[in-house]
Coordinates of C-alpha atoms and ligand atoms in Angstrom, one line a residue:
X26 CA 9.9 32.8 -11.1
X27 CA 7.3 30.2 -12.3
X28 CA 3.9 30.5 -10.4
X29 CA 2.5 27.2 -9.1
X30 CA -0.8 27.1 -12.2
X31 CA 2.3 27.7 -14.7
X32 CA 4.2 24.8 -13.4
X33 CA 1.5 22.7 -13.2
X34 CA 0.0 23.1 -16.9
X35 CA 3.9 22.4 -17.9
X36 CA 3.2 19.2 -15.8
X37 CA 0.0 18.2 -17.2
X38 CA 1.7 19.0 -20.5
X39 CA 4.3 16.3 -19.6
X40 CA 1.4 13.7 -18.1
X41 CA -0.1 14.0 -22.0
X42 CA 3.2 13.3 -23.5
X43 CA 3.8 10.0 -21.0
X44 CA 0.5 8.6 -22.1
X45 CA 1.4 9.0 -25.8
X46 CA 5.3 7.1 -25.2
X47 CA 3.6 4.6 -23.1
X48 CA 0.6 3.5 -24.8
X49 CA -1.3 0.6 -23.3
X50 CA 0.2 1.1 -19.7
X51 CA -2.8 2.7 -17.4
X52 CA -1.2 1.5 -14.2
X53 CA 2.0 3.3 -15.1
X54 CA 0.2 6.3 -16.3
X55 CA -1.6 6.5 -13.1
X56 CA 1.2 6.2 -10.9
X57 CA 3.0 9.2 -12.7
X58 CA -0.2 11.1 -12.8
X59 CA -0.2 10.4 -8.9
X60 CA 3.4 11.4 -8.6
X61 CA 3.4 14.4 -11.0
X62 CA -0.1 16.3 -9.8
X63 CA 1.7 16.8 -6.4
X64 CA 5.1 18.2 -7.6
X65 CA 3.6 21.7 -8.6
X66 CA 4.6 23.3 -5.2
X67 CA 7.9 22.4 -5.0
X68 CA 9.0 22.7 -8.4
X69 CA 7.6 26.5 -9.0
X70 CA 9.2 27.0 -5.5
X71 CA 12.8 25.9 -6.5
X72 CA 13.9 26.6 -10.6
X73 CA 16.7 24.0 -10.7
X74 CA 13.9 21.4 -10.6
X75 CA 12.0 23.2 -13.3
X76 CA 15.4 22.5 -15.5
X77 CA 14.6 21.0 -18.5
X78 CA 14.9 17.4 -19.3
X79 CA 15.0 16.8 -15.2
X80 CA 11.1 15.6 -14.8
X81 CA 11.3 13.9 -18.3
X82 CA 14.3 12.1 -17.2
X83 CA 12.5 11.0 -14.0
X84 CA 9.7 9.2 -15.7
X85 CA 12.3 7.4 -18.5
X86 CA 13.6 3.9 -16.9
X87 CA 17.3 3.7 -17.3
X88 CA 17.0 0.4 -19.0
X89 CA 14.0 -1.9 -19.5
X90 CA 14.9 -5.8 -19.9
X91 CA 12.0 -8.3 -21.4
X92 CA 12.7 -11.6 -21.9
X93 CA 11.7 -15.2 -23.2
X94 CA 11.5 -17.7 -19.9
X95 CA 11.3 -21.2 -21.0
X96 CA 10.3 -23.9 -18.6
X97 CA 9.1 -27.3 -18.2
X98 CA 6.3 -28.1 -16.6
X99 CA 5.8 -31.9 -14.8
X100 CA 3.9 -33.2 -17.5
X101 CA 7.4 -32.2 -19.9
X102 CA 5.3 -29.7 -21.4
X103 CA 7.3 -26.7 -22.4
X104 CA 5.6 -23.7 -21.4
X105 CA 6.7 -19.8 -22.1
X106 CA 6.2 -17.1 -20.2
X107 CA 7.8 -13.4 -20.3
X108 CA 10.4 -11.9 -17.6
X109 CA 11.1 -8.5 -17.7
X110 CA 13.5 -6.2 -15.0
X111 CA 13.0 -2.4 -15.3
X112 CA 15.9 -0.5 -14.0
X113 CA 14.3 2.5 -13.4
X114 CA 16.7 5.1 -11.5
X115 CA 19.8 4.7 -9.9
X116 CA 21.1 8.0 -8.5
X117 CA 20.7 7.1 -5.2
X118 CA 22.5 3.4 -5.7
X119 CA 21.7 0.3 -7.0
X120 CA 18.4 -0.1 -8.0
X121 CA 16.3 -2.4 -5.7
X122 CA 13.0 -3.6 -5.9
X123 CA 11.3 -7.0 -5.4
X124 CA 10.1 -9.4 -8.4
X125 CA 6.5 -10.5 -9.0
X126 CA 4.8 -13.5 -10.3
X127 CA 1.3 -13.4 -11.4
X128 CA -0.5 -13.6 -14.8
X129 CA -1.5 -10.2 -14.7
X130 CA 2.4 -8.6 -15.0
X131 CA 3.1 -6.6 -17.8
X132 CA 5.6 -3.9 -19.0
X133 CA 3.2 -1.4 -17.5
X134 CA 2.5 -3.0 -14.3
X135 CA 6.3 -3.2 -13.4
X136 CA 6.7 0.1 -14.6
X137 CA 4.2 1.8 -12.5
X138 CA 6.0 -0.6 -9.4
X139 CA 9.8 0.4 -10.4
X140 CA 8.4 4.1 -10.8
X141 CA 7.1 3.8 -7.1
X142 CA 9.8 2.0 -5.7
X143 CA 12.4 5.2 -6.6
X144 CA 10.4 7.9 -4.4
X145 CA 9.9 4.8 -1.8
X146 CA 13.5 4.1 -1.3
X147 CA 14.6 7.5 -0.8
X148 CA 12.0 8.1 1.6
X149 CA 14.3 5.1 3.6
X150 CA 17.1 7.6 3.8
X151 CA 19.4 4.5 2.8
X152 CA 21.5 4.4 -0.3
X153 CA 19.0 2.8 -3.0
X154 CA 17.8 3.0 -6.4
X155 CA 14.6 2.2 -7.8
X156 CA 13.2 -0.8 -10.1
X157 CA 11.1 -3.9 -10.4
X158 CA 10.9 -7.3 -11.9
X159 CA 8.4 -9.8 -12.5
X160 CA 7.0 -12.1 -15.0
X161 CA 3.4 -13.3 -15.7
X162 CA 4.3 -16.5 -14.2
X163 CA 1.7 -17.8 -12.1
X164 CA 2.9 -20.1 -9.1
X165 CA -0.4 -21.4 -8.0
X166 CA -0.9 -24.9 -8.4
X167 CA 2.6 -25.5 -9.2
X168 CA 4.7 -28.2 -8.0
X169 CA 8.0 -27.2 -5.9
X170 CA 9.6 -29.0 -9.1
X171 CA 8.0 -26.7 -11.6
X172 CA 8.3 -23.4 -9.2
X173 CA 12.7 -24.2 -9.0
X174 CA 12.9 -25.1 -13.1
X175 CA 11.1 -21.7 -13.4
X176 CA 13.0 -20.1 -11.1
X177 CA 16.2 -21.5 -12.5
X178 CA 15.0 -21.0 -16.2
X179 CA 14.4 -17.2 -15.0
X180 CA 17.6 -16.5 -13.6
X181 CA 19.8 -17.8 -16.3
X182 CA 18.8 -14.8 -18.1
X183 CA 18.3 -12.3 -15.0
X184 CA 21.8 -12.8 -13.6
X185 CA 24.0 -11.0 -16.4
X186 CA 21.7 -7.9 -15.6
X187 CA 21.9 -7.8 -11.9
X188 CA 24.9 -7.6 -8.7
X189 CA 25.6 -6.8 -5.7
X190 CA 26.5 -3.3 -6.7
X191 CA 24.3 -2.8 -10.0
X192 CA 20.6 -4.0 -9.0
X193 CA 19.3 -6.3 -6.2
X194 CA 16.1 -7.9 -6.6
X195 CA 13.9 -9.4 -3.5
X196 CA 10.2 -10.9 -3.3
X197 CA 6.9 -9.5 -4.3
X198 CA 3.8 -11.1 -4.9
X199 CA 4.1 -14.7 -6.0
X200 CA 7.8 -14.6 -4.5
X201 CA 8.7 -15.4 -1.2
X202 CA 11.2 -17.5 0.4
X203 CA 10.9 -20.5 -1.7
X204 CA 11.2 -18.5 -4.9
X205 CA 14.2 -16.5 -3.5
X206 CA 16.1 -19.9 -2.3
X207 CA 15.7 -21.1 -6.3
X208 CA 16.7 -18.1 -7.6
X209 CA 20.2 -17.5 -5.6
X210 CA 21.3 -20.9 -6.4
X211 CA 21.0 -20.5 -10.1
X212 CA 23.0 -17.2 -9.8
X213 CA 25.6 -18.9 -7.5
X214 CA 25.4 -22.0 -9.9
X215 CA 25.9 -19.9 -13.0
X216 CA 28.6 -17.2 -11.3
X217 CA 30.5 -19.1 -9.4
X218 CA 30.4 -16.4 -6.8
X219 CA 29.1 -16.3 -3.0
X220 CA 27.7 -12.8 -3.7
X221 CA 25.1 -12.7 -1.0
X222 CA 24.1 -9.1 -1.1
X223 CA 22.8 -9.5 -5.1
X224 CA 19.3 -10.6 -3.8
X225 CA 17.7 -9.7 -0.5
X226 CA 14.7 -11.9 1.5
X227 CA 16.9 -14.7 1.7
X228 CA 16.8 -17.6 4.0
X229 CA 17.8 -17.0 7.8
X230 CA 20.5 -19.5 7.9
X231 CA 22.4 -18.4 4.2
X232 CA 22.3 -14.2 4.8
X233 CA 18.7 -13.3 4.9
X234 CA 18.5 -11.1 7.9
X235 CA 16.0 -11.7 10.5
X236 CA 12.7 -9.5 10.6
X237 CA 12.8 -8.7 6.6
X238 CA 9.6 -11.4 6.1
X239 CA 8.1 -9.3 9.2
X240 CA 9.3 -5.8 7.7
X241 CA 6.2 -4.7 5.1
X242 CA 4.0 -5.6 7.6
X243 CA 5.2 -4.4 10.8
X244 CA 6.2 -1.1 9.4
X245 CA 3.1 -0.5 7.8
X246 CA 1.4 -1.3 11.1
X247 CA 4.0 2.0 13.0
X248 CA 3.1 3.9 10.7
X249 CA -0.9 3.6 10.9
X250 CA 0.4 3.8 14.6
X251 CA 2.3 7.6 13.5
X252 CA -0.6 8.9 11.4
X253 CA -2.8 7.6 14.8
X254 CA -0.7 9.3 17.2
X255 CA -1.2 12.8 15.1
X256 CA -4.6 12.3 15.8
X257 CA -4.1 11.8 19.6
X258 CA -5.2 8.4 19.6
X259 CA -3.4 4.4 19.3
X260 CA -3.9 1.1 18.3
X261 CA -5.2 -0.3 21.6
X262 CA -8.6 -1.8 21.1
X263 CA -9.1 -0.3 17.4
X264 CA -10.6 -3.0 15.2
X265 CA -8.7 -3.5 11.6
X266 CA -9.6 -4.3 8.3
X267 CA -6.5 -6.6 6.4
X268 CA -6.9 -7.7 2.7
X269 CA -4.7 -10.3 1.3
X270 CA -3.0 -13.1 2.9
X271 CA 0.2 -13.5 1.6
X272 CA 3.6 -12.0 3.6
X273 CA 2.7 -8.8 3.8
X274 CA -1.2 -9.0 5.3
X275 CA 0.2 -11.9 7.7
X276 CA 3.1 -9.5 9.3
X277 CA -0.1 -6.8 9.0
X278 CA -2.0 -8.8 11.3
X279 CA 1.2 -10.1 13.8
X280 CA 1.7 -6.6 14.6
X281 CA -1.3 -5.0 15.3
X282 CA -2.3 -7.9 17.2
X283 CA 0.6 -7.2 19.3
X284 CA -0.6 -3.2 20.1
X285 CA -3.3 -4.2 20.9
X286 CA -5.6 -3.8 17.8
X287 CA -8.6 -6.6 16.7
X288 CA -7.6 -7.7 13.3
X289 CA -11.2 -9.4 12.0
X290 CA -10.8 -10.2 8.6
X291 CA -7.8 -11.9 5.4
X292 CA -8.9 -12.1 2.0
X293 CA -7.5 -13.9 -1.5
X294 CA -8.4 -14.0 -5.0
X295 CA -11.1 -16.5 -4.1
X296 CA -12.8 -14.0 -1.3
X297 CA -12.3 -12.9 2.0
X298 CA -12.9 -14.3 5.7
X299 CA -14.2 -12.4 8.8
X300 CA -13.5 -13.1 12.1
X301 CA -14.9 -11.8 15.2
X302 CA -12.8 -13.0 17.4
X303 CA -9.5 -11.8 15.6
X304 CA -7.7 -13.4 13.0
X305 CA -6.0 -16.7 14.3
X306 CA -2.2 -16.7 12.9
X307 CA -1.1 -19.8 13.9
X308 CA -4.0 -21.5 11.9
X309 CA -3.4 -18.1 8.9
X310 CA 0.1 -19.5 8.5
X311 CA -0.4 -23.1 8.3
X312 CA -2.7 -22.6 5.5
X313 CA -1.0 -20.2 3.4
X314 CA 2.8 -20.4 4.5
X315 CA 2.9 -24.3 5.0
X316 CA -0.3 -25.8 3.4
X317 CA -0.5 -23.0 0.7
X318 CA -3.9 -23.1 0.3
X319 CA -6.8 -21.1 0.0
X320 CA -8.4 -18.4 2.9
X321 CA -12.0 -20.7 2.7
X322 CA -10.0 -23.1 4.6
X323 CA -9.6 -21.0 7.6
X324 CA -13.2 -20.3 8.0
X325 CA -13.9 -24.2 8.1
X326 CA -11.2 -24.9 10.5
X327 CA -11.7 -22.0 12.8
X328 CA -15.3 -22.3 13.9
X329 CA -18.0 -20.2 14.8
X330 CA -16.4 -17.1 15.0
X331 CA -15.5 -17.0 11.1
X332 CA -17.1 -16.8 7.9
X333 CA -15.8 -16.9 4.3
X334 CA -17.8 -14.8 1.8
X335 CA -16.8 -15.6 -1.7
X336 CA -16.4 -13.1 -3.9
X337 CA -17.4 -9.6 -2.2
X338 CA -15.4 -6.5 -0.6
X339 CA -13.6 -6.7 2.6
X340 CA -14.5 -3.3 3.1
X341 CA -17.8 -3.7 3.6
X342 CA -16.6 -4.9 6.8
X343 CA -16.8 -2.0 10.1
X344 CA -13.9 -1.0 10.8
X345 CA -11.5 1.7 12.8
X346 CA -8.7 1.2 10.2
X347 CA -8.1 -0.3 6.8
X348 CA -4.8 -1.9 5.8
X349 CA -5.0 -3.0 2.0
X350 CA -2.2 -5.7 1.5
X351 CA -2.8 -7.6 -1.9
X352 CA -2.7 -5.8 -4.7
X353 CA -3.2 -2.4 -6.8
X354 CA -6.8 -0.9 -7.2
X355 CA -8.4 -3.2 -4.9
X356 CA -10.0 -0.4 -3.0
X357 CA -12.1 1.5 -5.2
X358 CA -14.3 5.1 -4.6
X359 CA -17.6 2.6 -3.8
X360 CA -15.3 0.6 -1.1
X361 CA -14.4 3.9 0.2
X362 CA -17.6 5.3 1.2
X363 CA -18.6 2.5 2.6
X364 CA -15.4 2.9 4.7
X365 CA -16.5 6.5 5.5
X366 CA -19.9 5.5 6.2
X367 CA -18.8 2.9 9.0
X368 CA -16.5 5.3 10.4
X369 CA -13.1 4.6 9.2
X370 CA -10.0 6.8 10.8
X371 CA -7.1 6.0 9.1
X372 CA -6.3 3.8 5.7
X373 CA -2.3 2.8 5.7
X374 CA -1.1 1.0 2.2
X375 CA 0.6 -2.2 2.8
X376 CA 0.4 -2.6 -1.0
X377 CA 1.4 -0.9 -3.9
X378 CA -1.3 1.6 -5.3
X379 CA -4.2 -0.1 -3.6
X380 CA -6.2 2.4 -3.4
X381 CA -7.6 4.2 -6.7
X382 CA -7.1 8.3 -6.9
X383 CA -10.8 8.9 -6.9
X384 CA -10.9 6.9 -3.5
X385 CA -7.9 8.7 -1.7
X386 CA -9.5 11.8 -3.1
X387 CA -12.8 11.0 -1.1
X388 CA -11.0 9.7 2.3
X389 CA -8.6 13.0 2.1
X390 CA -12.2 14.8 1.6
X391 CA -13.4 12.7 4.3
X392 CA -10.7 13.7 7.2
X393 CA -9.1 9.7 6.9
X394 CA -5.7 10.0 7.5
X395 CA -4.1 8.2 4.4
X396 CA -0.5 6.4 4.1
X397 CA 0.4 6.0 0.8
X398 CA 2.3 3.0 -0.1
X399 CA 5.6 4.2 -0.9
X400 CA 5.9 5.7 2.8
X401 CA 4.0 3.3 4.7
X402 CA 5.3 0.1 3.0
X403 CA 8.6 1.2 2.5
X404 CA 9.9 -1.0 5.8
X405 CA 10.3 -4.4 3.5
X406 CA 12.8 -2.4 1.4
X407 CA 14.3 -0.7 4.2
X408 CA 15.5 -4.1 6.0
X409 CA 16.5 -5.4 2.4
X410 CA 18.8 -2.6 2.6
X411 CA 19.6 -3.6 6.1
X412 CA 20.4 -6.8 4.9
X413 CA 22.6 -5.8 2.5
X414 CA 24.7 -4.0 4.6
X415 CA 24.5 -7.0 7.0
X416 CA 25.6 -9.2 3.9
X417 CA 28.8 -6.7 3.0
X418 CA 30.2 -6.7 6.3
X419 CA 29.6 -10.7 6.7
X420 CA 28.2 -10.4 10.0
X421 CA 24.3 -10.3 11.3
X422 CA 22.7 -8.5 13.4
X423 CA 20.0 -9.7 16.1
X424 CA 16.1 -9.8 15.6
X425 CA 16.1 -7.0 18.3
X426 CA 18.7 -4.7 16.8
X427 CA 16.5 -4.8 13.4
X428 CA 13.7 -4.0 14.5
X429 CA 14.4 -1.4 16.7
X430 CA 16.0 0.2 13.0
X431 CA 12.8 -0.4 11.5
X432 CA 10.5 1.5 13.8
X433 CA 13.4 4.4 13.5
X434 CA 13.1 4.4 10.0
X435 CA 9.5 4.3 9.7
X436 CA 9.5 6.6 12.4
X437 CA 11.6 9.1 10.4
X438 CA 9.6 8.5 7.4
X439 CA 6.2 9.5 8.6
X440 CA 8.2 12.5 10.2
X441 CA 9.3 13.5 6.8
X442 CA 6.3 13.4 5.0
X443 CA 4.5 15.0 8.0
X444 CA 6.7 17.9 7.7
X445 CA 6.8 18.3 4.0
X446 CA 3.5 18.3 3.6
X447 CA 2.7 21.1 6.0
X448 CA 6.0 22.8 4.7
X449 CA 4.1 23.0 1.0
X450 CA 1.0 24.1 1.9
X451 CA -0.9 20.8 2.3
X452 CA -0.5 19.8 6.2
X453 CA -1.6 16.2 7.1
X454 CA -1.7 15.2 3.1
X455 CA 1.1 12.3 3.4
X456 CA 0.6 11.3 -0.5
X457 CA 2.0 15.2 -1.1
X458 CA 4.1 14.5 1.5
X459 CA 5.7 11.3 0.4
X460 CA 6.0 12.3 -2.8
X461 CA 7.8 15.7 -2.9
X462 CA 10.3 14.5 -0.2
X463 CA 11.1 11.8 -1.9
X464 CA 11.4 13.5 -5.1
X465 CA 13.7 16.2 -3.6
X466 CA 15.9 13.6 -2.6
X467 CA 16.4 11.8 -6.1
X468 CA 16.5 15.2 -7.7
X469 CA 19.1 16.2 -5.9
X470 CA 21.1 13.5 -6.6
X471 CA 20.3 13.8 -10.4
X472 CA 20.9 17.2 -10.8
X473 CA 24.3 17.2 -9.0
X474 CA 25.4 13.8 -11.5
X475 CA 24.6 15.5 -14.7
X476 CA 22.7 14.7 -17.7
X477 CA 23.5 11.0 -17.6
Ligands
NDP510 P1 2.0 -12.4 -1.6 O1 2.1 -13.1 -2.9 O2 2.7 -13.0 -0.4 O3 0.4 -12.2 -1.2 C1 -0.4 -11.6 -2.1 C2 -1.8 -11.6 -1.5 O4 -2.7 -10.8 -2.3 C3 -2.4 -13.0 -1.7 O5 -3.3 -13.2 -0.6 C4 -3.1 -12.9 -3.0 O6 -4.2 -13.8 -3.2 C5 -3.6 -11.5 -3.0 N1 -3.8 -11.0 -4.4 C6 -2.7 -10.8 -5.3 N2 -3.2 -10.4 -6.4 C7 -4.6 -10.3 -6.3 C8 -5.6 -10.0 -7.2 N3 -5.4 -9.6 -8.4 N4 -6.9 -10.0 -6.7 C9 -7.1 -10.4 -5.4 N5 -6.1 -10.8 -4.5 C10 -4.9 -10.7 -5.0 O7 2.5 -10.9 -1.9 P2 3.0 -9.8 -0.8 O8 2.2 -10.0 0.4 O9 4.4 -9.8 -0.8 O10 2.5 -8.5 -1.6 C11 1.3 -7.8 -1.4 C12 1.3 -6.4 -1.8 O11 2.3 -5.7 -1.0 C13 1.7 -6.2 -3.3 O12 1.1 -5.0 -3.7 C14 3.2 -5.9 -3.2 O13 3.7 -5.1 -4.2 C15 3.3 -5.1 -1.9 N6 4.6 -5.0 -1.2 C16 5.2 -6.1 -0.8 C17 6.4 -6.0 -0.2 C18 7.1 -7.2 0.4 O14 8.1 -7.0 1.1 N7 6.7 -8.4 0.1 C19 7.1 -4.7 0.0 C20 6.3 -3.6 -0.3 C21 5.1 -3.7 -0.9 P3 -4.1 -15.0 -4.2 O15 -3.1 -16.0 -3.6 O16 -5.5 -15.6 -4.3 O17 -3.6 -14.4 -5.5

């Protein structure tokens, strides 16, 4: 029998050795060293996960694909930009994970997302395997014309690697509908196939299922409500900070609205906006769904109760809750305190790695009840695995009937991590939690399929 310090210097030992194969990728080095420093408990507790090669298979994607994406832009420049799809695990099924497109992708960046994405679809329960896609495309400022030969320039390479049964791919930052429409008619173009379950996210009326644009959102939102409830309290009158205004931080901000929650402020790349009065959706979605344009506009349009502040945190702004929705590491150790300081309960990660380890370390410290990412925004995935099962029997299922799902799932998921957590030792630590549940459940599954 290991003890736990044994089985956590063999870990470190492996954390050294993962930074030395993958130089020059920090974001995937932190998310394995956010994975890995939990695993001690349950690996000294049970030896077949102590086997060797198990952990070091874990942390090696099955296959990594990087390509050239040629494109022309309006002016008939040819432009060139780098796709890459990392198929990171696939013992629970097909891998699944969205795409992103945004100059800052790299290898390392959709390696840290396609690491994630494994322990956050088995925390779903559903039959899914891990990856992520991407290239350092950059939509803004594009015209629809430019965004589809992209899209179509993209796919021509993607589709040989992906299907219905081998990898699905859905939206992500920089990909939403639009990008999702482009992208299935270059596969159905080149494949000469109606294979609707091979992407997920589509539109409602060609076998996207209803709620999956709501899903991120909403089920982050239950499960702030879960870690809330724990704490004897709900939504009702708690005011909420939201960063980002893209799918995710909208569907944030639909649903707390609707339990009763004030969410005061949105933020982009250019800065963020506060308003007392609540955030305004209809005007939200007119200027980044329809108008696509930038959150300044909302403060001019919206009147006295907003104000933009260019530049500056979002969590400088008082607040009961925090729900960061943009993008890794945007909530650092200083935003943190200032979080404590105004009296923050509970911080629930609509995005992927938002917050940095030295800042969950100090709101764990703190008493903040903390939802990591790959539980709390594990809803969008979930109903892209509802809408593949939706696609495979060729049927759908009402708005009602999905959602209801949903708040089972995420209901099941803060459960789970609840549980485990207390189970090892570490009671109301969901990032322990989330991650040895869902690490039980993939190393299961690889240690009963062999050393493939
Ligand atoms: P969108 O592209 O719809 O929106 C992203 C938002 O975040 C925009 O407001 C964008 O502002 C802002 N943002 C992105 N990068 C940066 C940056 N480097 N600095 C400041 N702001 C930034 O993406 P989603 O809403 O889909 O995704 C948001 C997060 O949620 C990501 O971390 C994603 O991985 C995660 N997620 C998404 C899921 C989904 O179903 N879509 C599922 C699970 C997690 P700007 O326009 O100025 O760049």
């Amino acid at each position: 029998m290991t003890t736990r310090s044994e089985t956590q210097s063999t870990l470190d030992h492996l954390l050294t050795e993962i930074e030395h194969r993958n130089p020059a990728q920090p974001e995937f080095h932190q998310a394995a060293h956010e994975v890995l420093e939990t695993l001690a408990p349950v690996v000294a507790a049970r030896p077949e996960y102590a086997e060797p090669g198990l952990i070091e298979r874990l942390v090696e994607p099955e296959r990594q694909v990087m390509f050239r994406v040629p494109w022309q832009d309006d002016q008939g420049r040819v432009r060139v930009n780098r796709g890459f799809r990392v198929e990171f695990n696939s013992a629970l099924g097909p891998y699944k994970g969205g795409l992103r497109f945004h100059p800052s992708v790299n290898l390392g960046v959709i390696k840290f997302l396609g690491f994630e994405q494994i322990f956050k679809n088995a925390l779903t329960g559903l039959g899914i395997g891990g990856g992520k896609g991407g290239s350092d495309f950059d939509p803004h400022g594009r015209s629809d014309a430019e965004v589809m030969r992209f899209c179509q320039s993209f796919m021509t390479e993607l589709y040989r690697h992906i299907g219905e049964h081998t990898d699905v791919p859905a939206g992500d930052i920089g990909v939403g509908g639009r990008e999702i429409g482009y992208l299935f008619g270059q596969y159905r173009r080149i494949t000469n196939r109606w294979e609707s379950g091979v992407l997920t996210g589509k539109g409602r009326g060609w076998g996207g299922s209803l709620i999956r644009p709501e899903a991120t959102g909403y089920g982050n939102v239950l499960f702030a409500a879960a870690m809330m409830r724990e704490r004897g309290e709900d939504l009702e009158g708690q005011t909420a900070v939201v960063s980002g205004s893209g799918n995710v931080a909208i569907y944030t901000i639909e649903k707390l609205t609707a339990l009763g929650a004030n969410a005061v402020t949105c933020s982009d790349s250019s800065g963020y906006v506060v308003d007392e009065k609540g955030i305004d959706l209809d005007l939200l979605k007119q200027i980044k769904e329809v108008e696509r344009g930038r959150v300044d506009a909302y403060a001019e349009r919206r009147g006295a109760s907003a104000r933009f502040v260019p530049g500056g945190s979002v969590w400088d702004v008082p607040a009961d809750l925090a729900l960061p929705s943009a993008t890794q590491n945007e909530l650092d150790e200083n935003a943190a305190a200032t979080l404590i300081r105004n009296g923050v309960k509970a911080v629930s990660e609509g995005a992927n790695m938002p917050t940095t380890p030295e800042a969950v370390h100090l709101l764990q410290q703190a008493g903040v009840a903390f939802g990591p990412g790959k539980a709390a925004n594990a809803g969008g995935v979930a109903v892209s695995a509802l809408e593949m099962a939706q696609n495979h029997a060729r049927t759908s299922w009402t708005a009602a009937r999905v959602e209801e799902e949903l708040a089972d799932i995420m209901t099941s998921i803060h459960t789970t991590c609840h549980e485990t957590a207390e189970r090892y030792g570490a009671p109301g630590d969901y990032v322990t939690g989330a991650n040895i549940a869902g690490f039980e459940r993939v190393a299961d599954a690889m240690l009963a399929q062999g050393v493939i």
